[in-house]
Short mmCIF file of C-alpha atoms in Angstrom, two decimals:
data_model
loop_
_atom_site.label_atom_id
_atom_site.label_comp_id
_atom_site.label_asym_id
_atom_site.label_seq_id
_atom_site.Cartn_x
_atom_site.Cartn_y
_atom_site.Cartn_z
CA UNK A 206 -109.48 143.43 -1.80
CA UNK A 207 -108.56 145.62 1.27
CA UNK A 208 -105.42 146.38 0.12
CA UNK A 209 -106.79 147.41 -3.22
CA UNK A 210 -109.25 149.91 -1.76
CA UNK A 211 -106.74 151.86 -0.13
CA UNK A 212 -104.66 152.12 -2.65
CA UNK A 213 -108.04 153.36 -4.59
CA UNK A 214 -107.86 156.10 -2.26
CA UNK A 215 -104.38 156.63 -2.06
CA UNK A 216 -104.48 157.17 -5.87
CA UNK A 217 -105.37 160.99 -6.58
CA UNK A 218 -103.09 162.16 -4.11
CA UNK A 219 -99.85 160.33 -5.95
CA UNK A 220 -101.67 161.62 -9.42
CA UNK A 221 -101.36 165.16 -8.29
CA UNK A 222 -97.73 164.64 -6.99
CA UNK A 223 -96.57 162.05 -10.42
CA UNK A 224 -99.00 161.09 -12.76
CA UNK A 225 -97.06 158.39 -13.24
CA UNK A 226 -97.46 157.54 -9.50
CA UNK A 227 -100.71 157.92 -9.95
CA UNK A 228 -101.24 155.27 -12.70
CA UNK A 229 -99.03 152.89 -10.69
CA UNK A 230 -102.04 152.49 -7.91
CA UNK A 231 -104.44 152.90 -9.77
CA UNK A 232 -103.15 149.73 -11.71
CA UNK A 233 -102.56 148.30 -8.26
CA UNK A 234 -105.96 148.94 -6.64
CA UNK A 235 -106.99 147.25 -10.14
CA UNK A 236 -105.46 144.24 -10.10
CA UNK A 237 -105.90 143.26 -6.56
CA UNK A 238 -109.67 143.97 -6.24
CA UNK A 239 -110.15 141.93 -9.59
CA UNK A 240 -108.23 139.24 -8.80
CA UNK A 241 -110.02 139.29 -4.84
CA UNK A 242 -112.98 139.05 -7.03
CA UNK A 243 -111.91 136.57 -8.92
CA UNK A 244 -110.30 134.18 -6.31
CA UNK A 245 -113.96 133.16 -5.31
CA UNK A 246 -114.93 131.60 -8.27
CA UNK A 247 -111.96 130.41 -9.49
CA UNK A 248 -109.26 130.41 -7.12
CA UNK A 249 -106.72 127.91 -9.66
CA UNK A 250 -103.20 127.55 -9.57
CA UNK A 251 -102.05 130.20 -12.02
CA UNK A 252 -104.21 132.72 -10.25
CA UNK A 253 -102.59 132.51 -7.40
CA UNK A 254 -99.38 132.42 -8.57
CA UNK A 255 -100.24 135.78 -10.26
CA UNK A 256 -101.15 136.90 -6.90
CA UNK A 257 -97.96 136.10 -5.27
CA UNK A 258 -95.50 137.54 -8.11
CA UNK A 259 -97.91 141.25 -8.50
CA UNK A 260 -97.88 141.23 -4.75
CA UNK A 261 -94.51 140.79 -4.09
CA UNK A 262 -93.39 143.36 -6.78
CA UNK A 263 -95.97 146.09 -5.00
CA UNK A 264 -94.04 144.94 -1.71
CA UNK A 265 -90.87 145.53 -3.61
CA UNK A 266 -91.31 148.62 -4.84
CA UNK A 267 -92.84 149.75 -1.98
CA UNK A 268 -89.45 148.67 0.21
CA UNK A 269 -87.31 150.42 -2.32
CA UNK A 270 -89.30 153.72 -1.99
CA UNK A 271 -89.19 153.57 1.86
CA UNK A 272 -85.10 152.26 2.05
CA UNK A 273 -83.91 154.16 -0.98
CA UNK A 274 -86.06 156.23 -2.89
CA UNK A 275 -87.60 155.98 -6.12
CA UNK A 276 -84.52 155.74 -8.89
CA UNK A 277 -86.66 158.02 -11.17
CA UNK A 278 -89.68 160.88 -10.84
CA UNK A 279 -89.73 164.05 -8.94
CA UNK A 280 -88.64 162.32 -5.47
CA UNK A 281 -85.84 160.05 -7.13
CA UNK A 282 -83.53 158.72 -4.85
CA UNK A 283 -85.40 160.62 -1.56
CA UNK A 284 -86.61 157.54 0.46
CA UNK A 285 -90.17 158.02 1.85
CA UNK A 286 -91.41 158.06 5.40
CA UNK A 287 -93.40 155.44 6.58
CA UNK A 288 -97.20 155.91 7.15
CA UNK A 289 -99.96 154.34 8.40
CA UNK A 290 -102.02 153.85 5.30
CA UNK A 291 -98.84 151.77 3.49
CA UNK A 292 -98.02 149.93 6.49
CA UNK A 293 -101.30 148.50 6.57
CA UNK A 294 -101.67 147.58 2.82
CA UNK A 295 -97.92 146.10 3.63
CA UNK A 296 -99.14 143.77 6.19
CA UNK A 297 -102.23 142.71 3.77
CA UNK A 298 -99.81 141.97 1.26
CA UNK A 299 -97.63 140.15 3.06
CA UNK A 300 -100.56 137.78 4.23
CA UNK A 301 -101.75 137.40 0.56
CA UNK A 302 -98.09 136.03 -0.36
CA UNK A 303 -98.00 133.89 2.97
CA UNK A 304 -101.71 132.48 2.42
CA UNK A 305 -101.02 132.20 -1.06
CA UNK A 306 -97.79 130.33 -0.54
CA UNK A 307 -99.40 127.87 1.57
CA UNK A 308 -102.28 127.05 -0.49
CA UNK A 309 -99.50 125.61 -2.79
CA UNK A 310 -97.82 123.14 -0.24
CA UNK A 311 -99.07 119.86 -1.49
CA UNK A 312 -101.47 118.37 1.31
CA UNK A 313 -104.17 115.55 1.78
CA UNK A 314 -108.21 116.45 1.25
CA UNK A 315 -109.62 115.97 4.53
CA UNK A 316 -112.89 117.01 3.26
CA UNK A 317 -114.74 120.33 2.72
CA UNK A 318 -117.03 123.36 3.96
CA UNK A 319 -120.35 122.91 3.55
CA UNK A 320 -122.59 125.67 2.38
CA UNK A 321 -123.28 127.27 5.64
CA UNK A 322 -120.05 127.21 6.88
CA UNK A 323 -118.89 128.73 3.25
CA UNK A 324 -120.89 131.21 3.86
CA UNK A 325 -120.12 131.99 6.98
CA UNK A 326 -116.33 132.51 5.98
CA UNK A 327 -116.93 134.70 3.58
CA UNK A 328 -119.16 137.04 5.64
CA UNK A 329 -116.09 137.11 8.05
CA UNK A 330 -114.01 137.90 4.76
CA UNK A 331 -115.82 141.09 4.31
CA UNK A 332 -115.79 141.93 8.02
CA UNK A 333 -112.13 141.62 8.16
CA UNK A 334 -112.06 143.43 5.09
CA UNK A 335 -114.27 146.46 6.22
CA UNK A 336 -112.12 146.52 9.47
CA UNK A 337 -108.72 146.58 7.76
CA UNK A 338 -110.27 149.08 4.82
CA UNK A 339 -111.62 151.41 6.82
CA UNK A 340 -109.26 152.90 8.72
CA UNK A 341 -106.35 152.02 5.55
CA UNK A 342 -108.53 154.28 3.43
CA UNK A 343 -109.08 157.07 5.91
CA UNK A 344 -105.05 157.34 6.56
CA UNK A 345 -104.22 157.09 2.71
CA UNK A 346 -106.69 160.28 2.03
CA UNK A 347 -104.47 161.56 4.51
CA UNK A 348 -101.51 161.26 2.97
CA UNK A 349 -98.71 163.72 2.94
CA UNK A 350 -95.75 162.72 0.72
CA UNK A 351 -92.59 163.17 3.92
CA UNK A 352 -89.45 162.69 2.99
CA UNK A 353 -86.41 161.94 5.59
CA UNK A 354 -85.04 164.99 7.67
CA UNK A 355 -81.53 164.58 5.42
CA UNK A 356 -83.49 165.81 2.78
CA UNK A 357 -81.65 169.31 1.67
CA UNK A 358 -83.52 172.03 2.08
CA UNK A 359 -83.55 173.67 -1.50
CA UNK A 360 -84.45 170.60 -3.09
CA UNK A 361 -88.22 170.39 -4.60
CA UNK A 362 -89.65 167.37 -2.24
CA UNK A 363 -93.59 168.52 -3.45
CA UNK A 364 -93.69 170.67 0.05
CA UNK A 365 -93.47 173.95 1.36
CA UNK A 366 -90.43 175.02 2.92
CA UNK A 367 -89.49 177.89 5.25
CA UNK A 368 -86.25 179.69 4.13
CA UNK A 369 -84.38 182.22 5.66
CA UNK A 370 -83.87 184.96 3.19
CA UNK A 371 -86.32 187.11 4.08
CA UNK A 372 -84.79 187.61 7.10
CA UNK A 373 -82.23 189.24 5.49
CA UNK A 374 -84.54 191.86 4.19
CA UNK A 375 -85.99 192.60 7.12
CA UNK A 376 -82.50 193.12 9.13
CA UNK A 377 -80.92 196.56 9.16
CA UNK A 378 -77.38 197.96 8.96
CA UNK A 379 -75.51 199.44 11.74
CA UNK A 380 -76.01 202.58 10.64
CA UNK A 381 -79.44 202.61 10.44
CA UNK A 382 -80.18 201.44 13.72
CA UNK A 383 -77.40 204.09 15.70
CA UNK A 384 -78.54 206.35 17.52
CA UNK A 385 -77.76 209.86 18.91
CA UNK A 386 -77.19 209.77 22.45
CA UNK A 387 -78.42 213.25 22.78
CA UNK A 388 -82.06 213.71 22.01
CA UNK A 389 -82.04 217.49 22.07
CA UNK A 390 -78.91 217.58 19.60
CA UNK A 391 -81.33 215.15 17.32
CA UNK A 392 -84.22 217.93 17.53
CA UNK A 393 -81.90 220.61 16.80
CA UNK A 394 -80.37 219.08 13.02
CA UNK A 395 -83.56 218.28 12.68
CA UNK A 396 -84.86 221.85 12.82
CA UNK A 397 -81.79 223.27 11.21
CA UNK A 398 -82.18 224.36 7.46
CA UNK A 399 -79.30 225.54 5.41
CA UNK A 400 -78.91 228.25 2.86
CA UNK A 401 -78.26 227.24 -0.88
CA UNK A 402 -75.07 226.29 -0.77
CA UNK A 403 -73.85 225.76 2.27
CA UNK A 404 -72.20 222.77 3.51
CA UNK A 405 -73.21 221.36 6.92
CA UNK A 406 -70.20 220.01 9.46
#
């Protein structure tokens, strides 16, 4: 459920770069709140195998964009700098697969929680989950969309770039910049007016 609310508010800052982006977490944040949700009640075996196949193809993708690049979209093939807003939702979806993974190792019933103590876990749940959220969400509604330093510069990475071409504008030839050693020779063409027709040396 942590993971899902940052990518809640991770999602209208991938909209405005790729809808399609966009979609992608909010399908994300979607799926992993519901099924957190969900896991209470039910918590059975196809649930959480649906939790460990969605999860690891969010971790997937996620590796591909940071290694590689996206194959496709405005950023294809530009991989993505790491950040501390996916690194966290990383590490929650790595425990989900590991806890999830776990719960399926066949092991003997040594008994259960009673109430109290159920309750008591799941109040630490939502600690853990407002401590881990918190700070996700604040770094995803930070998010700026880097891309690595071998990125060329005229290509359209959703950034401003500085070029140098207006430095040519403001540069000046040679000729405009020279000149005359004698100050009093300047004054005097200066002054100096011709008659129609006449050709000065």
């Amino acid at each position: 459920m942590a993971a899902g609310v940052v990518h809640v508010f991770a999602t209208p800052a991938h909209w405005g770069e790729w809808p399609l982006a966009g979609a992608f977490f909010a399908a994300s944040a979607g799926f992993q709140l519901l099924w957190g949700v969900l896991s209470f009640p039910i918590g059975n075996v196809f649930l959480r195998v649906a939790g460990i196949l969605a999860n690891l193809g969010i971790l997937g993708l996620w590796g591909v964009s940071r290694v590689w690049g996206v194959p496709f979209g405005p950023h294809a093939g530009v991989p993505e700098a790491f950040g501390a807003a996916d690194l966290i939702t990383a590490a929650l979806e790595v425990a989900i697969v590991v806890g999830l993974l776990w719960s399926l190792l066949p092991r003997e019933s040594h008994g259960v929680l009673s109430v109290g103590g159920y309750r008591a876990v799941v109040v630490l749940a939502f600690v853990a989950l407002g401590a881990i959220a918190v700070p996700g969400s604040t770094a995803a509604l930070e998010h700026s969309h880097s891309h690595d330093p071998g990125t060329a510069d005229h290509e359209d990475d959703g950034h401003d770039h500085e070029h140098g071409t207006d430095e040519n504008m403001d540069m000046e030839s040679p000729a405009d910049t020279e000149v005359s050693a004698d100050p009093e020779q300047t004054a005097e063409e200066e002054d100096h007016t011709h008659a129609p027709g006449e050709e000065h040396d």
